[in-house]
Amino acid sequence: MFIYLDESGDLGFDYSKKKTTKKFVITLLVCHSDIARREFRKAARRTLKNKLNRSKSKSRCITELKGTNTTLKIKKYFLRNIKSDDWAIYALALNKSRVEANLKTKIGKKKLYNFLSRFLLEKLPLSTVEQNVEMVVDKSKNKKETKDFNQYLFNQVEALLPLNTAFHFSHLSSVESAELQATDLFCWGIFRKYEYSDEEWYDIFKDKISYETEYLR
């Protein structure tokens, strides 16, 4: 099993700031086979080559797919290029208005993020995994935050796995991982649904969502 984690929105609570979001979304892309993982890589390469870098006159080469600046037409093209059906999406949208005060501090927000990530991971069929589990997280934390996150999730997830199943963890930038780019595309669509009631992209891939919830609704 291959798990990819990304998020949309923020965990800021100062709503006087224009960019502070009402929702915070965590999304997992789960590939149940190496074939599915390779399909995402091929689809990303093909989309970048055929749709975003097709013109040789462009002064800048686009190196990754992003939910915020990829058109709906190109998102559809990307999804059509994934031939495997052996994958699923798990998502959680946090209603930030109901978060308690002690979780709005710098330390509290880290605990909240870790808890939400664990909560979502517990929805996966981890107890049935026969081979190793590899998890990749978008690289956005400093060294201490990364260490704390890894230790917390490793302890939590390992307890849910069969005895002989190993759990491997890594943090990569989205440029390094086509699968993280795909997760970003899906996460952005789910975020748009909860933040703006915009379901145009979400409706196209929603059949692949195995679990979705609004937390603290």
GROMACS .gro file of C-alpha atoms in nm:
model
  217
    1MET     CA    1   0.000   0.000   0.000
    2PHE     CA    2   0.125   0.347  -0.093
    3ILE     CA    3  -0.019   0.649   0.091
    4TYR     CA    4   0.024   1.014  -0.008
    5LEU     CA    5  -0.084   1.301   0.218
    6ASP     CA    6  -0.147   1.663   0.128
    7GLU     CA    7  -0.358   1.948   0.262
    8SER     CA    8  -0.543   2.259   0.145
    9GLY     CA    9  -0.639   2.566   0.341
   10ASP     CA   10  -0.456   2.670   0.657
   11LEU     CA   11  -0.464   2.635   1.033
   12GLY     CA   12  -0.467   3.008   1.097
   13PHE     CA   13  -0.746   3.149   1.314
   14ASP     CA   14  -0.711   3.524   1.259
   15TYR     CA   15  -1.008   3.584   1.033
   16SER     CA   16  -0.923   3.953   0.993
   17LYS     CA   17  -0.655   3.831   0.751
   18LYS     CA   18  -0.790   3.795   0.401
   19LYS     CA   19  -0.616   3.464   0.326
   20THR     CA   20  -0.733   3.282   0.641
   21THR     CA   21  -0.961   2.998   0.536
   22LYS     CA   22  -1.276   2.871   0.705
   23LYS     CA   23  -1.189   2.508   0.638
   24PHE     CA   24  -0.874   2.298   0.650
   25VAL     CA   25  -0.866   1.984   0.438
   26ILE     CA   26  -0.639   1.680   0.465
   27THR     CA   27  -0.649   1.428   0.180
   28LEU     CA   28  -0.494   1.086   0.138
   29LEU     CA   29  -0.437   0.926  -0.199
   30VAL     CA   30  -0.405   0.551  -0.147
   31CYS     CA   31  -0.260   0.326  -0.418
   32HIS     CA   32  -0.326  -0.038  -0.343
   33SER     CA   33  -0.069  -0.161  -0.597
   34ASP     CA   34   0.253  -0.053  -0.763
   35ILE     CA   35   0.067  -0.056  -1.096
   36ALA     CA   36  -0.167   0.216  -0.969
   37ARG     CA   37   0.127   0.421  -0.845
   38ARG     CA   38   0.299   0.399  -1.183
   39GLU     CA   39  -0.024   0.506  -1.355
   40PHE     CA   40  -0.021   0.833  -1.162
   41ARG     CA   41   0.340   0.894  -1.259
   42LYS     CA   42   0.267   0.830  -1.626
   43ALA     CA   43  -0.045   1.047  -1.619
   44ALA     CA   44   0.147   1.337  -1.462
   45ARG     CA   45   0.432   1.312  -1.716
   46ARG     CA   46   0.188   1.291  -2.005
   47THR     CA   47  -0.016   1.587  -1.883
   48LEU     CA   48   0.290   1.805  -1.833
   49LYS     CA   49   0.429   1.713  -2.174
   50ASN     CA   50   0.111   1.723  -2.383
   51LYS     CA   51  -0.087   1.999  -2.213
   52LEU     CA   52   0.138   2.233  -2.015
   53ASN     CA   53   0.473   2.227  -2.192
   54ARG     CA   54   0.359   2.158  -2.546
   55SER     CA   55   0.461   2.497  -2.684
   56LYS     CA   56   0.837   2.525  -2.738
   57SER     CA   57   0.809   2.903  -2.739
   58LYS     CA   58   0.736   2.912  -2.366
   59SER     CA   59   1.013   3.073  -2.162
   60ARG     CA   60   0.937   2.865  -1.853
   61CYS     CA   61   0.898   2.489  -1.817
   62ILE     CA   62   0.618   2.381  -1.583
   63THR     CA   63   0.750   2.106  -1.356
   64GLU     CA   64   0.444   2.007  -1.152
   65LEU     CA   65   0.065   1.994  -1.149
   66LYS     CA   66  -0.104   2.220  -0.894
   67GLY     CA   67  -0.473   2.228  -0.804
   68THR     CA   68  -0.480   2.607  -0.789
   69ASN     CA   69  -0.350   2.684  -1.138
   70THR     CA   70  -0.445   2.379  -1.344
   71THR     CA   71  -0.758   2.427  -1.554
   72LEU     CA   72  -1.054   2.192  -1.524
   73LYS     CA   73  -0.995   2.069  -1.880
   74ILE     CA   74  -0.639   1.967  -1.794
   75LYS     CA   75  -0.747   1.805  -1.467
   76LYS     CA   76  -0.995   1.594  -1.665
   77TYR     CA   77  -0.721   1.496  -1.910
   78PHE     CA   78  -0.497   1.390  -1.622
   79LEU     CA   79  -0.771   1.174  -1.468
   80ARG     CA   80  -0.852   1.008  -1.801
   81ASN     CA   81  -0.491   0.895  -1.827
   82ILE     CA   82  -0.511   0.691  -1.508
   83LYS     CA   83  -0.613   0.348  -1.634
   84SER     CA   84  -0.583   0.155  -1.308
   85ASP     CA   85  -0.880   0.142  -1.072
   86ASP     CA   86  -0.676   0.018  -0.777
   87TRP     CA   87  -0.670   0.343  -0.581
   88ALA     CA   88  -0.891   0.550  -0.352
   89ILE     CA   89  -0.921   0.889  -0.183
   90TYR     CA   90  -0.977   0.958   0.187
   91ALA     CA   91  -1.054   1.311   0.301
   92LEU     CA   92  -1.128   1.516   0.610
   93ALA     CA   93  -1.248   1.878   0.615
   94LEU     CA   94  -1.200   2.055   0.948
   95ASN     CA   95  -1.459   2.314   1.046
   96LYS     CA   96  -1.214   2.560   1.205
   97SER     CA   97  -1.484   2.770   1.374
   98ARG     CA   98  -1.542   2.493   1.630
   99VAL     CA   99  -1.178   2.429   1.722
  100GLU     CA  100  -1.114   2.483   2.094
  101ALA     CA  101  -0.889   2.769   2.208
  102ASN     CA  102  -0.608   2.546   2.340
  103LEU     CA  103  -0.565   2.401   1.990
  104LYS     CA  104  -0.525   2.743   1.829
  105THR     CA  105  -0.182   2.801   1.982
  106LYS     CA  106   0.142   2.721   1.798
  107ILE     CA  107   0.185   2.394   1.988
  108GLY     CA  108  -0.188   2.320   1.981
  109LYS     CA  109  -0.203   2.348   1.602
  110LYS     CA  110   0.076   2.091   1.564
  111LYS     CA  111  -0.114   1.852   1.792
  112LEU     CA  112  -0.433   1.916   1.597
  113TYR     CA  113  -0.264   1.846   1.263
  114ASN     CA  114  -0.111   1.524   1.392
  115PHE     CA  115  -0.442   1.410   1.541
  116LEU     CA  116  -0.637   1.479   1.221
  117SER     CA  117  -0.379   1.292   1.013
  118ARG     CA  118  -0.403   0.992   1.245
  119PHE     CA  119  -0.783   1.007   1.250
  120LEU     CA  120  -0.792   0.985   0.871
  121LEU     CA  121  -0.530   0.711   0.851
  122GLU     CA  122  -0.737   0.499   1.088
  123LYS     CA  123  -1.010   0.486   0.822
  124LEU     CA  124  -0.783   0.290   0.587
  125PRO     CA  125  -0.799  -0.093   0.578
  126LEU     CA  126  -0.452  -0.115   0.733
  127SER     CA  127  -0.519  -0.438   0.921
  128THR     CA  128  -0.560  -0.623   0.589
  129VAL     CA  129  -0.233  -0.508   0.429
  130GLU     CA  130  -0.016  -0.809   0.347
  131GLN     CA  131   0.291  -0.624   0.222
  132ASN     CA  132   0.471  -0.311   0.337
  133VAL     CA  133   0.312   0.032   0.370
  134GLU     CA  134   0.493   0.333   0.227
  135MET     CA  135   0.371   0.680   0.321
  136VAL     CA  136   0.484   1.004   0.155
  137VAL     CA  137   0.401   1.345   0.300
  138ASP     CA  138   0.443   1.682   0.132
  139LYS     CA  139   0.760   1.838   0.268
  140SER     CA  140   0.644   2.153   0.449
  141LYS     CA  141   0.764   2.117   0.809
  142ASN     CA  142   1.089   2.209   0.981
  143LYS     CA  143   1.316   1.936   1.123
  144LYS     CA  144   1.159   1.926   1.469
  145GLU     CA  145   0.803   1.928   1.336
  146THR     CA  146   0.894   1.651   1.093
  147LYS     CA  147   1.049   1.441   1.368
  148ASP     CA  148   0.749   1.487   1.600
  149PHE     CA  149   0.502   1.410   1.320
  150ASN     CA  150   0.694   1.098   1.212
  151GLN     CA  151   0.724   0.963   1.564
  152TYR     CA  152   0.358   1.026   1.646
  153LEU     CA  153   0.221   0.871   1.326
  154PHE     CA  154   0.468   0.584   1.320
  155ASN     CA  155   0.361   0.474   1.667
  156GLN     CA  156  -0.008   0.512   1.585
  157VAL     CA  157  -0.005   0.346   1.243
  158GLU     CA  158   0.230   0.061   1.333
  159ALA     CA  159  -0.019  -0.049   1.599
  160LEU     CA  160  -0.286  -0.089   1.328
  161LEU     CA  161  -0.074  -0.301   1.095
  162PRO     CA  162  -0.025  -0.678   1.096
  163LEU     CA  163   0.290  -0.787   1.282
  164ASN     CA  164   0.496  -0.865   0.972
  165THR     CA  165   0.401  -0.551   0.780
  166ALA     CA  166   0.665  -0.277   0.778
  167PHE     CA  167   0.581   0.093   0.772
  168HIS     CA  168   0.810   0.334   0.585
  169PHE     CA  169   0.789   0.713   0.600
  170SER     CA  170   0.930   0.990   0.380
  171HIS     CA  171   0.881   1.362   0.317
  172LEU     CA  172   0.917   1.485  -0.041
  173SER     CA  173   0.847   1.806  -0.226
  174SER     CA  174   0.562   1.790  -0.475
  175VAL     CA  175   0.809   1.837  -0.762
  176GLU     CA  176   0.972   1.508  -0.657
  177SER     CA  177   0.646   1.311  -0.646
  178ALA     CA  178   0.382   1.287  -0.918
  179GLU     CA  179   0.159   1.110  -0.668
  180LEU     CA  180   0.172   1.409  -0.433
  181GLN     CA  181   0.080   1.631  -0.727
  182ALA     CA  182  -0.224   1.411  -0.788
  183THR     CA  183  -0.313   1.432  -0.419
  184ASP     CA  184  -0.292   1.810  -0.442
  185LEU     CA  185  -0.534   1.812  -0.738
  186PHE     CA  186  -0.789   1.603  -0.549
  187CYS     CA  187  -0.737   1.789  -0.219
  188TRP     CA  188  -0.792   2.122  -0.392
  189GLY     CA  189  -1.122   1.995  -0.535
  190ILE     CA  190  -1.242   1.880  -0.193
  191PHE     CA  191  -1.134   2.210  -0.038
  192ARG     CA  192  -1.328   2.405  -0.302
  193LYS     CA  193  -1.637   2.203  -0.214
  194TYR     CA  194  -1.627   2.292   0.157
  195GLU     CA  195  -1.484   2.644   0.136
  196TYR     CA  196  -1.677   2.780  -0.163
  197SER     CA  197  -1.951   2.522  -0.241
  198ASP     CA  198  -1.778   2.471  -0.575
  199GLU     CA  199  -1.812   2.105  -0.673
  200GLU     CA  200  -1.728   2.124  -1.044
  201TRP     CA  201  -1.399   1.933  -1.022
  202TYR     CA  202  -1.503   1.735  -0.713
  203ASP     CA  203  -1.802   1.584  -0.896
  204ILE     CA  204  -1.572   1.434  -1.159
  205PHE     CA  205  -1.361   1.226  -0.917
  206LYS     CA  206  -1.599   1.182  -0.620
  207ASP     CA  207  -1.671   0.818  -0.710
  208LYS     CA  208  -1.313   0.738  -0.607
  209ILE     CA  209  -1.364   0.872  -0.254
  210SER     CA  210  -1.379   0.585  -0.005
  211TYR     CA  211  -1.413   0.805   0.303
  212GLU     CA  212  -1.502   1.171   0.352
  213THR     CA  213  -1.610   1.366   0.657
  214GLU     CA  214  -1.649   1.719   0.786
  215TYR     CA  215  -1.484   1.717   1.128
  216LEU     CA  216  -1.644   1.934   1.403
  217ARG     CA  217  -1.937   2.005   1.179
   0.00000   0.00000   0.00000
